[in-house]
Amino acid sequence: MGFDSGRAWRLSPQVAIRPEGFGALAYHYGSRRLSFLKSSELRDLVLSIGDHPSAGEAIAAGGIPDGQRERYESALATLADSGMIVAAGRAS
Amino acid sequence: MNGLTTRFERGLDAPICLTWELTYACNLACVHCLSSSGRRDPRELTTAQCEAVLDELQRMQVFYVNIGGGEPTVRRDFWHLLDYATERGVGVKFSTNGSRIDPDAAARLVSTEYVDVQISLDGATAEVNDRVRGPGSHETALTAMRNLSDAGFRDFKLSVVVTRENVDQLDRFKELADEHGAQLRLTRLRPSGRGAYVWDELHPTADQQRELYEWLILHGETVLTGDSFFHLSAFGEPLPGLNLCGAGRVVCLIDPVGDVYACPFAIHDEFLAGNVLRDGGFERVWAGSELFRELREPQSAGACGSCGLYDACRGGCMAAKFFTGLPLEGPDPECVLGNAEEALRQRPGPGPRPSPDHSRPRILNGSPAASLRV
């Protein structure tokens, strides 16, 4: 299933984020999967995604340049696939 | 090499993969034991000291710790420490020979969140396994696997050190894991600890390395490797994983007395970074040790500098070079191009021996290799 940037997403409650110089590490305690958030923009986006009514608006609010929006959407899609972020209103 | 790899090679604020050997005591005496375990060290960290380390790991946001030994379950406070860690969000994956994983323990484990179990087995058959791990150890491990499986523990790990004698059993290991709802994890035989005594005769041959690489590529991410075989990436496409030596950069080891080493395969004075008791805690050692600072500097490729495959294998494993007596700036002893073969042949004698060594006396007195070839 494609990633729907028009809907609301939030960080899975099973995920912990640890800031690092390159961005952050994200660890999912359920699947024991580690993901690398490869920029501080992506880290901030993931941490704030639950505050916005849609992923698209979170990206816009994150100061991501227009030319890079697609890249960030695809990064979020990958994180959604691995359960790091979950559709708001759904169980984790 | 991508930017992320470079960042990892410069070190992180906290390790990604932290191994903690809780005790040197062990009821087995595997011939290739990385930590030369056997006897408990009387200076072993107390329960309170272990709790203090876990408090620090929580503060540093170390997501999980790989607990091993020796046999960690022989510590009386093992279950307490397991609960103490997981209650603080520090997940635990522990390695065991299975001797204490009875049905009650299995039931307890399945009800504990954030705990993963790794059963060590080095032969799909008792004949192959027991020559390395000791009589009865195959049956013990399989009983533990059955207990975990019966209790409903899914995706525990079946952990295998790949040797010359079991490399043709990879499919059988995979079946064994599948039959028990477990996941197979393969790791490299290191010449570390007592492994120094048996590496020459047990490490896979050049042909076997190639077969192993192809098998790993075929199975992809369904088989875990702990990034163990990155030196084989020089055969072709990279294996799944970070494909770099993480020693002191993203990986380290805490030993039972609180000594911090660069990696689990480098328990030797040469790679000792500090001690969690004497040097003001783990975080201070991780951030401030001289050795770790050096490891986080750009490393010289040495003799490998002119090799077109250096970016693929990164010169291989530091510990494997050290314990086979090869220079650290140069090819891995199992370099897929065979670039270390001449140097290995010309070694004046055995490489560095384990220090410290907690082997039980009967192993020290006899030739450990002889216990393999009986």
CSV table of C-alpha atoms in Angstrom, one decimal:
chain,number,residue,atom,x,y,z
A,1,MET,CA,0.0,0.0,0.0
A,2,GLY,CA,1.3,3.5,-0.9
A,3,PHE,CA,2.1,6.0,1.7
A,4,ASP,CA,-0.7,8.5,2.1
A,5,SER,CA,0.8,11.9,2.9
A,6,GLY,CA,-2.7,13.4,3.1
A,7,ARG,CA,-3.6,11.6,6.4
A,8,ALA,CA,-2.3,12.1,9.9
A,9,TRP,CA,0.6,10.0,11.2
A,10,ARG,CA,2.3,9.7,14.5
A,11,LEU,CA,5.4,8.1,16.0
A,12,SER,CA,4.7,4.6,17.1
A,13,PRO,CA,4.6,4.4,21.0
A,14,GLN,CA,7.0,1.4,20.7
A,15,VAL,CA,9.7,3.6,19.1
A,16,ALA,CA,12.5,5.5,20.9
A,17,ILE,CA,14.5,8.2,19.1
A,18,ARG,CA,18.1,8.9,20.0
A,19,PRO,CA,19.6,12.1,18.5
A,20,GLU,CA,23.0,11.7,17.0
A,21,GLY,CA,25.3,14.0,15.0
A,22,PHE,CA,24.0,12.7,11.6
A,23,GLY,CA,20.3,12.9,12.6
A,24,ALA,CA,19.0,10.2,14.9
A,25,LEU,CA,18.6,6.5,15.5
A,26,ALA,CA,15.1,5.1,15.8
A,27,TYR,CA,14.5,1.8,17.6
A,28,HIS,CA,11.3,-0.2,17.5
A,29,TYR,CA,11.1,-2.3,20.6
A,30,GLY,CA,8.5,-4.6,19.1
A,31,SER,CA,10.2,-5.6,15.9
A,32,ARG,CA,13.7,-4.9,17.4
A,33,ARG,CA,14.5,-2.9,14.2
A,34,LEU,CA,16.9,-0.1,14.1
A,35,SER,CA,16.4,2.7,11.6
A,36,PHE,CA,18.7,5.6,10.7
A,37,LEU,CA,17.2,9.1,10.3
A,38,LYS,CA,19.9,10.5,8.1
A,39,SER,CA,19.4,14.2,8.7
A,40,SER,CA,18.4,16.5,11.6
A,41,GLU,CA,15.4,17.7,9.4
A,42,LEU,CA,14.1,14.1,9.1
A,43,ARG,CA,14.6,13.6,12.9
A,44,ASP,CA,12.6,16.8,13.6
A,45,LEU,CA,10.0,15.8,11.1
A,46,VAL,CA,9.5,12.4,12.7
A,47,LEU,CA,9.4,13.8,16.2
A,48,SER,CA,6.8,16.4,15.3
A,49,ILE,CA,4.7,14.5,12.8
A,50,GLY,CA,2.0,13.7,15.4
A,51,ASP,CA,1.4,17.5,15.9
A,52,HIS,CA,0.1,17.9,12.3
A,53,PRO,CA,-3.2,17.0,10.6
A,54,SER,CA,-1.3,15.3,7.8
A,55,ALA,CA,2.2,14.2,6.8
A,56,GLY,CA,2.2,16.7,4.0
A,57,GLU,CA,1.6,19.6,6.4
A,58,ALA,CA,4.3,18.3,8.7
A,59,ILE,CA,6.7,18.4,5.8
A,60,ALA,CA,5.7,21.9,4.9
A,61,ALA,CA,5.9,23.1,8.5
A,62,GLY,CA,9.4,21.4,8.8
A,63,GLY,CA,10.9,24.0,6.4
A,64,ILE,CA,11.8,21.3,3.9
A,65,PRO,CA,12.6,22.9,0.5
A,66,ASP,CA,10.0,22.1,-2.2
A,67,GLY,CA,12.6,20.3,-4.3
A,68,GLN,CA,13.2,17.8,-1.5
A,69,ARG,CA,9.6,17.1,-0.4
A,70,GLU,CA,9.5,13.9,-2.4
A,71,ARG,CA,12.6,12.6,-0.8
A,72,TYR,CA,11.2,13.2,2.7
A,73,GLU,CA,7.9,11.6,1.7
A,74,SER,CA,9.7,8.5,0.6
A,75,ALA,CA,11.7,8.5,3.8
A,76,LEU,CA,8.4,8.6,5.7
A,77,ALA,CA,7.0,5.9,3.5
A,78,THR,CA,9.9,3.6,4.5
A,79,LEU,CA,9.4,4.4,8.2
A,80,ALA,CA,5.7,3.6,7.8
A,81,ASP,CA,6.6,0.3,6.2
A,82,SER,CA,8.7,-0.7,9.1
A,83,GLY,CA,6.1,0.5,11.7
A,84,MET,CA,8.2,3.4,13.0
A,85,ILE,CA,5.4,5.8,12.3
A,86,VAL,CA,1.8,4.7,12.3
A,87,ALA,CA,-1.4,6.2,10.9
A,88,ALA,CA,-3.0,8.3,13.7
A,89,GLY,CA,-6.1,6.7,15.1
A,90,ARG,CA,-4.8,3.2,14.3
A,91,ALA,CA,-3.4,0.8,16.9
A,92,SER,CA,0.4,0.5,16.8
B,1,MET,CA,31.4,4.6,1.0
B,2,ASN,CA,28.4,6.7,1.9
B,3,GLY,CA,28.2,9.6,4.4
B,4,LEU,CA,26.5,7.5,7.1
B,5,THR,CA,29.3,5.0,7.1
B,6,THR,CA,31.8,7.9,7.6
B,7,ARG,CA,29.7,9.2,10.5
B,8,PHE,CA,29.7,5.7,12.1
B,9,GLU,CA,33.4,5.4,11.7
B,10,ARG,CA,33.8,8.6,13.7
B,11,GLY,CA,31.8,7.2,16.5
B,12,LEU,CA,28.4,7.8,18.0
B,13,ASP,CA,27.3,9.4,21.3
B,14,ALA,CA,26.4,5.9,22.6
B,15,PRO,CA,26.9,2.5,21.1
B,16,ILE,CA,24.4,0.9,18.8
B,17,CYS,CA,25.4,-2.6,19.8
B,18,LEU,CA,26.7,-3.1,23.3
B,19,THR,CA,27.7,-6.5,24.5
B,20,TRP,CA,27.9,-7.2,28.2
B,21,GLU,CA,29.4,-10.4,29.4
B,22,LEU,CA,27.8,-10.7,32.8
B,23,THR,CA,30.1,-13.5,34.1
B,24,TYR,CA,33.1,-15.5,33.2
B,25,ALA,CA,31.5,-18.5,34.9
B,26,CYS,CA,30.3,-21.2,32.5
B,27,ASN,CA,29.2,-24.8,32.8
B,28,LEU,CA,30.6,-25.5,29.3
B,29,ALA,CA,34.1,-25.2,28.0
B,30,CYS,CA,33.6,-24.5,24.3
B,31,VAL,CA,36.9,-24.8,22.5
B,32,HIS,CA,36.4,-21.5,20.6
B,33,CYS,CA,35.1,-19.4,23.5
B,34,LEU,CA,35.6,-15.7,22.7
B,35,SER,CA,35.9,-14.7,26.3
B,36,SER,CA,38.0,-17.7,27.5
B,37,SER,CA,35.3,-18.4,30.1
B,38,GLY,CA,35.1,-21.1,32.7
B,39,ARG,CA,35.7,-19.7,36.2
B,40,ARG,CA,33.9,-16.9,37.9
B,41,ASP,CA,36.1,-13.9,38.5
B,42,PRO,CA,36.0,-12.9,42.2
B,43,ARG,CA,35.9,-9.3,41.2
B,44,GLU,CA,32.7,-9.7,39.2
B,45,LEU,CA,30.4,-6.7,39.4
B,46,THR,CA,27.9,-6.9,42.2
B,47,THR,CA,24.2,-6.6,41.7
B,48,ALA,CA,24.3,-2.9,42.7
B,49,GLN,CA,27.2,-2.2,40.4
B,50,CYS,CA,25.3,-3.9,37.5
B,51,GLU,CA,22.2,-1.8,38.3
B,52,ALA,CA,24.3,1.4,38.1
B,53,VAL,CA,25.6,0.4,34.7
B,54,LEU,CA,22.0,-0.2,33.5
B,55,ASP,CA,21.0,3.2,34.9
B,56,GLU,CA,23.7,4.7,32.8
B,57,LEU,CA,22.6,2.8,29.7
B,58,GLN,CA,19.1,4.1,30.2
B,59,ARG,CA,20.4,7.7,30.4
B,60,MET,CA,22.5,7.2,27.3
B,61,GLN,CA,19.5,5.7,25.4
B,62,VAL,CA,21.2,2.5,24.6
B,63,PHE,CA,18.1,0.7,23.2
B,64,TYR,CA,19.3,-2.8,24.0
B,65,VAL,CA,22.2,-4.7,25.3
B,66,ASN,CA,23.5,-8.1,24.3
B,67,ILE,CA,24.1,-10.1,27.4
B,68,GLY,CA,26.4,-13.0,27.4
B,69,GLY,CA,29.2,-14.6,29.3
B,70,GLY,CA,30.3,-17.2,30.3
B,71,GLU,CA,26.8,-18.5,30.8
B,72,PRO,CA,24.9,-15.4,32.1
B,73,THR,CA,22.0,-17.4,33.6
B,74,VAL,CA,24.3,-18.9,36.2
B,75,ARG,CA,24.4,-15.5,38.0
B,76,ARG,CA,21.9,-15.6,40.9
B,77,ASP,CA,20.7,-12.1,40.1
B,78,PHE,CA,20.3,-12.8,36.3
B,79,TRP,CA,16.5,-12.6,36.3
B,80,HIS,CA,16.5,-9.6,38.5
B,81,LEU,CA,18.9,-7.8,36.2
B,82,LEU,CA,16.8,-8.8,33.2
B,83,ASP,CA,13.7,-7.2,34.8
B,84,TYR,CA,15.7,-4.2,36.0
B,85,ALA,CA,16.9,-3.5,32.4
B,86,THR,CA,13.6,-3.9,30.6
B,87,GLU,CA,11.7,-1.9,33.2
B,88,ARG,CA,14.0,1.0,32.2
B,89,GLY,CA,13.6,0.6,28.5
B,90,VAL,CA,16.9,-1.1,28.0
B,91,GLY,CA,16.0,-4.2,25.9
B,92,VAL,CA,17.9,-7.4,26.5
B,93,LYS,CA,19.0,-10.1,24.1
B,94,PHE,CA,20.9,-12.7,26.0
B,95,SER,CA,23.0,-15.6,24.7
B,96,THR,CA,22.8,-18.9,26.5
B,97,ASN,CA,23.8,-22.5,26.0
B,98,GLY,CA,20.2,-23.3,27.1
B,99,SER,CA,21.0,-25.3,30.2
B,100,ARG,CA,18.7,-23.1,32.4
B,101,ILE,CA,15.9,-22.6,29.9
B,102,ASP,CA,13.5,-25.1,31.4
B,103,PRO,CA,9.7,-24.9,30.8
B,104,ASP,CA,9.3,-22.4,33.7
B,105,ALA,CA,12.1,-20.1,32.4
B,106,ALA,CA,10.6,-20.3,28.9
B,107,ALA,CA,7.2,-19.3,30.2
B,108,ARG,CA,8.7,-16.5,32.2
B,109,LEU,CA,10.6,-15.2,29.1
B,110,VAL,CA,7.6,-15.3,26.9
B,111,SER,CA,5.8,-13.0,29.3
B,112,THR,CA,8.6,-10.5,29.5
B,113,GLU,CA,8.5,-7.7,27.0
B,114,TYR,CA,11.8,-6.5,25.4
B,115,VAL,CA,13.6,-9.7,26.0
B,116,ASP,CA,15.1,-11.8,23.2
B,117,VAL,CA,16.9,-15.1,23.6
B,118,GLN,CA,19.8,-16.5,21.6
B,119,ILE,CA,20.6,-20.2,21.9
B,120,SER,CA,24.1,-21.2,20.9
B,121,LEU,CA,24.5,-24.3,18.8
B,122,ASP,CA,27.5,-25.0,16.6
B,123,GLY,CA,26.5,-28.2,14.9
B,124,ALA,CA,23.2,-29.3,13.4
B,125,THR,CA,24.1,-32.8,14.6
B,126,ALA,CA,25.3,-33.8,18.0
B,127,GLU,CA,28.5,-35.2,16.5
B,128,VAL,CA,29.5,-31.9,14.9
B,129,ASN,CA,28.3,-29.7,17.8
B,130,ASP,CA,29.6,-31.6,20.8
B,131,ARG,CA,33.2,-31.7,19.5
B,132,VAL,CA,33.3,-28.0,19.8
B,133,ARG,CA,30.8,-27.3,22.7
B,134,GLY,CA,31.2,-30.4,24.7
B,135,PRO,CA,29.3,-33.7,25.3
B,136,GLY,CA,25.6,-33.3,25.7
B,137,SER,CA,25.5,-29.7,24.7
B,138,HIS,CA,23.5,-30.4,21.5
B,139,GLU,CA,20.8,-32.1,23.4
B,140,THR,CA,20.7,-29.3,26.0
B,141,ALA,CA,20.3,-26.6,23.3
B,142,LEU,CA,17.6,-28.5,21.4
B,143,THR,CA,15.7,-29.0,24.7
B,144,ALA,CA,15.9,-25.3,25.4
B,145,MET,CA,14.6,-24.5,21.9
B,146,ARG,CA,11.7,-26.9,22.3
B,147,ASN,CA,10.9,-25.3,25.6
B,148,LEU,CA,10.9,-21.8,24.1
B,149,SER,CA,8.9,-23.0,21.2
B,150,ASP,CA,6.3,-24.8,23.3
B,151,ALA,CA,5.9,-21.7,25.5
B,152,GLY,CA,5.1,-19.7,22.4
B,153,PHE,CA,8.2,-17.7,22.2
B,154,ARG,CA,8.5,-16.6,18.6
B,155,ASP,CA,11.5,-15.4,16.7
B,156,PHE,CA,14.1,-16.3,19.3
B,157,LYS,CA,17.5,-16.7,17.8
B,158,LEU,CA,19.4,-19.9,16.9
B,159,SER,CA,23.0,-18.7,17.0
B,160,VAL,CA,25.7,-20.6,15.1
B,161,VAL,CA,29.4,-19.9,14.7
B,162,VAL,CA,30.3,-21.0,11.2
B,163,THR,CA,33.2,-23.4,11.2
B,164,ARG,CA,34.9,-25.7,8.7
B,165,GLU,CA,32.9,-28.6,10.1
B,166,ASN,CA,29.4,-27.1,10.1
B,167,VAL,CA,29.5,-24.9,7.0
B,168,ASP,CA,27.8,-27.7,5.0
B,169,GLN,CA,25.0,-27.8,7.5
B,170,LEU,CA,23.6,-24.3,6.9
B,171,ASP,CA,20.4,-25.5,5.3
B,172,ARG,CA,19.9,-27.9,8.2
B,173,PHE,CA,20.4,-25.1,10.7
B,174,LYS,CA,17.8,-23.0,8.8
B,175,GLU,CA,15.3,-25.9,9.0
B,176,LEU,CA,16.0,-26.3,12.7
B,177,ALA,CA,15.3,-22.6,13.3
B,178,ASP,CA,12.2,-22.7,11.1
B,179,GLU,CA,10.8,-25.8,12.9
B,180,HIS,CA,11.1,-24.0,16.2
B,181,GLY,CA,9.7,-20.6,15.0
B,182,ALA,CA,13.2,-19.2,15.6
B,183,GLN,CA,15.4,-17.0,13.4
B,184,LEU,CA,18.8,-18.2,12.4
B,185,ARG,CA,21.8,-16.1,13.2
B,186,LEU,CA,25.3,-17.0,11.8
B,187,THR,CA,28.5,-15.4,13.0
B,188,ARG,CA,32.1,-15.6,12.1
B,189,LEU,CA,34.6,-17.9,13.9
B,190,ARG,CA,37.0,-15.4,15.5
B,191,PRO,CA,40.5,-16.3,16.6
B,192,SER,CA,39.8,-14.5,19.9
B,193,GLY,CA,39.9,-15.9,23.4
B,194,ARG,CA,40.3,-19.7,23.2
B,195,GLY,CA,39.4,-19.4,19.5
B,196,ALA,CA,43.1,-18.5,19.1
B,197,TYR,CA,44.0,-22.2,19.7
B,198,VAL,CA,41.6,-23.7,17.2
B,199,TRP,CA,41.2,-21.1,14.5
B,200,ASP,CA,43.7,-22.6,12.2
B,201,GLU,CA,41.9,-25.9,12.0
B,202,LEU,CA,38.3,-24.7,12.4
B,203,HIS,CA,38.0,-21.6,10.3
B,204,PRO,CA,36.3,-22.1,6.9
B,205,THR,CA,38.5,-22.8,3.9
B,206,ALA,CA,38.7,-20.3,1.0
B,207,ASP,CA,36.1,-22.4,-1.0
B,208,GLN,CA,33.8,-22.6,2.0
B,209,GLN,CA,34.0,-18.8,2.4
B,210,ARG,CA,32.7,-18.4,-1.1
B,211,GLU,CA,29.9,-20.9,-0.5
B,212,LEU,CA,29.0,-19.2,2.7
B,213,TYR,CA,28.9,-15.8,0.9
B,214,GLU,CA,26.6,-17.2,-1.8
B,215,TRP,CA,24.4,-18.8,0.8
B,216,LEU,CA,24.1,-15.5,2.7
B,217,ILE,CA,23.3,-13.5,-0.4
B,218,LEU,CA,20.6,-16.1,-1.3
B,219,HIS,CA,19.0,-15.8,2.1
B,220,GLY,CA,19.3,-12.0,2.5
B,221,GLU,CA,17.8,-10.4,5.6
B,222,THR,CA,16.0,-13.6,6.7
B,223,VAL,CA,19.3,-14.7,8.3
B,224,LEU,CA,21.0,-12.5,10.8
B,225,THR,CA,24.7,-12.1,10.9
B,226,GLY,CA,25.4,-9.3,13.4
B,227,ASP,CA,27.4,-7.8,10.5
B,228,SER,CA,29.8,-10.5,11.1
B,229,PHE,CA,30.9,-11.3,7.5
B,230,PHE,CA,31.5,-7.9,6.0
B,231,HIS,CA,35.0,-9.1,4.9
B,232,LEU,CA,33.1,-11.4,2.4
B,233,SER,CA,31.4,-8.4,0.7
B,234,ALA,CA,34.6,-8.2,-1.4
B,235,PHE,CA,33.2,-11.2,-3.3
B,236,GLY,CA,30.6,-9.0,-5.0
B,237,GLU,CA,27.5,-7.3,-3.9
B,238,PRO,CA,27.6,-6.2,-0.2
B,239,LEU,CA,25.9,-8.3,2.4
B,240,PRO,CA,23.0,-6.8,4.4
B,241,GLY,CA,24.3,-4.7,7.3
B,242,LEU,CA,26.6,-1.8,8.0
B,243,ASN,CA,29.6,-3.5,6.5
B,244,LEU,CA,32.2,-1.8,8.7
B,245,CYS,CA,34.3,-2.5,11.8
B,246,GLY,CA,32.3,-0.9,14.6
B,247,ALA,CA,34.9,-1.5,17.3
B,248,GLY,CA,34.9,1.5,19.7
B,249,ARG,CA,32.8,3.5,17.2
B,250,VAL,CA,29.3,1.9,17.3
B,251,VAL,CA,30.2,-1.3,19.2
B,252,CYS,CA,31.9,-2.2,22.5
B,253,LEU,CA,32.0,-4.8,25.2
B,254,ILE,CA,31.7,-4.6,29.0
B,255,ASP,CA,33.3,-7.6,30.7
B,256,PRO,CA,32.2,-9.2,34.0
B,257,VAL,CA,34.6,-7.0,36.1
B,258,GLY,CA,33.5,-3.8,34.3
B,259,ASP,CA,36.4,-3.6,31.9
B,260,VAL,CA,35.4,-2.0,28.6
B,261,TYR,CA,36.9,-3.4,25.4
B,262,ALA,CA,36.6,-2.1,21.9
B,263,CYS,CA,34.5,-5.1,20.8
B,264,PRO,CA,33.3,-8.5,21.9
B,265,PHE,CA,36.1,-10.2,19.9
B,266,ALA,CA,38.9,-8.1,21.4
B,267,ILE,CA,39.1,-9.1,25.1
B,268,HIS,CA,42.8,-8.4,25.3
B,269,ASP,CA,44.8,-5.7,27.2
B,270,GLU,CA,45.7,-4.1,23.8
B,271,PHE,CA,42.0,-3.2,23.3
B,272,LEU,CA,41.1,-2.2,26.9
B,273,ALA,CA,39.5,1.2,27.0
B,274,GLY,CA,38.9,1.6,30.7
B,275,ASN,CA,36.8,0.3,33.5
B,276,VAL,CA,33.3,1.4,34.6
B,277,LEU,CA,34.2,1.4,38.3
B,278,ARG,CA,37.7,3.0,38.2
B,279,ASP,CA,37.1,5.5,35.4
B,280,GLY,CA,33.9,7.1,36.5
B,281,GLY,CA,31.3,5.0,34.7
B,282,PHE,CA,30.6,3.6,31.3
B,283,GLU,CA,29.7,6.9,29.6
B,284,ARG,CA,33.0,8.5,30.5
B,285,VAL,CA,34.9,5.5,29.1
B,286,TRP,CA,32.8,5.5,25.9
B,287,ALA,CA,33.2,9.3,25.3
B,288,GLY,CA,36.7,9.8,26.7
B,289,SER,CA,38.9,6.8,26.3
B,290,GLU,CA,42.2,7.4,24.5
B,291,LEU,CA,41.8,4.1,22.6
B,292,PHE,CA,38.3,4.9,21.4
B,293,ARG,CA,39.4,8.3,20.3
B,294,GLU,CA,42.2,6.7,18.2
B,295,LEU,CA,39.7,4.2,16.7
B,296,ARG,CA,37.4,7.1,15.7
B,297,GLU,CA,40.2,8.7,13.7
B,298,PRO,CA,40.5,7.9,10.0
B,299,GLN,CA,42.3,4.6,9.7
B,300,SER,CA,45.1,3.8,7.3
B,301,ALA,CA,44.4,1.0,4.8
B,302,GLY,CA,48.1,0.1,5.0
B,303,ALA,CA,48.9,-2.7,2.6
B,304,CYS,CA,45.3,-2.8,1.4
B,305,GLY,CA,45.4,0.8,0.2
B,306,SER,CA,46.1,-0.2,-3.4
B,307,CYS,CA,43.4,-2.8,-3.5
B,308,GLY,CA,40.3,-2.0,-5.5
B,309,LEU,CA,38.1,-3.9,-3.1
B,310,TYR,CA,39.1,-2.0,0.0
B,311,ASP,CA,35.8,0.0,0.0
B,312,ALA,CA,33.9,-3.3,0.0
B,313,CYS,CA,35.7,-5.0,2.9
B,314,ARG,CA,37.3,-2.1,4.7
B,315,GLY,CA,40.3,-4.3,5.5
B,316,GLY,CA,38.2,-6.8,7.5
B,317,CYS,CA,38.2,-7.5,11.2
B,318,MET,CA,40.7,-5.9,13.5
B,319,ALA,CA,40.4,-8.6,16.1
B,320,ALA,CA,40.9,-11.4,13.5
B,321,LYS,CA,44.1,-9.7,12.4
B,322,PHE,CA,45.4,-9.1,15.9
B,323,PHE,CA,44.8,-12.6,17.2
B,324,THR,CA,46.3,-14.3,14.1
B,325,GLY,CA,49.4,-12.1,14.6
B,326,LEU,CA,48.9,-10.1,11.4
B,327,PRO,CA,49.4,-6.3,11.2
B,328,LEU,CA,46.2,-4.3,11.9
B,329,GLU,CA,46.9,-2.2,8.8
B,330,GLY,CA,46.6,-4.9,6.2
B,331,PRO,CA,44.4,-7.7,5.0
B,332,ASP,CA,42.1,-9.8,7.1
B,333,PRO,CA,43.4,-13.3,7.6
B,334,GLU,CA,40.4,-14.5,5.6
B,335,CYS,CA,40.8,-11.9,2.8
B,336,VAL,CA,38.8,-13.2,-0.1
B,337,LEU,CA,41.7,-12.4,-2.5
B,338,GLY,CA,44.0,-14.6,-0.4
B,339,ASN,CA,46.2,-11.5,0.3
B,340,ALA,CA,46.9,-12.7,3.8
B,341,GLU,CA,47.9,-16.2,3.0
B,342,GLU,CA,51.6,-15.6,2.6
B,343,ALA,CA,51.7,-13.5,5.8
B,344,LEU,CA,49.9,-16.3,7.7
B,345,ARG,CA,52.3,-18.9,6.4
B,346,GLN,CA,55.3,-16.8,7.5
B,347,ARG,CA,54.1,-16.2,11.0
B,348,PRO,CA,56.9,-16.9,13.4
B,349,GLY,CA,54.6,-18.5,16.0
B,350,PRO,CA,51.2,-18.3,17.4
B,351,GLY,CA,49.5,-14.9,17.7
B,352,PRO,CA,48.7,-13.2,21.0
B,353,ARG,CA,47.1,-15.4,23.6
B,354,PRO,CA,44.0,-14.6,25.6
B,355,SER,CA,44.5,-12.1,28.4
B,356,PRO,CA,42.6,-12.3,30.7
B,357,ASP,CA,41.9,-16.1,30.6
B,358,HIS,CA,39.3,-17.6,32.9
B,359,SER,CA,39.5,-21.1,31.4
B,360,ARG,CA,39.2,-23.9,33.9
B,361,PRO,CA,42.5,-25.4,34.8
B,362,ARG,CA,41.9,-28.7,33.0
B,363,ILE,CA,41.7,-26.7,29.8
B,364,LEU,CA,44.8,-24.7,30.5
B,365,ASN,CA,46.8,-27.8,31.4
B,366,GLY,CA,46.0,-29.9,28.4
B,367,SER,CA,46.1,-28.7,24.8
B,368,PRO,CA,42.7,-27.2,24.1
B,369,ALA,CA,43.1,-28.3,20.5
B,370,ALA,CA,43.5,-31.8,21.6
B,371,SER,CA,40.1,-31.8,23.2
B,372,LEU,CA,38.7,-31.1,19.8
B,373,ARG,CA,40.4,-34.0,18.1
B,374,VAL,CA,39.5,-36.9,20.2
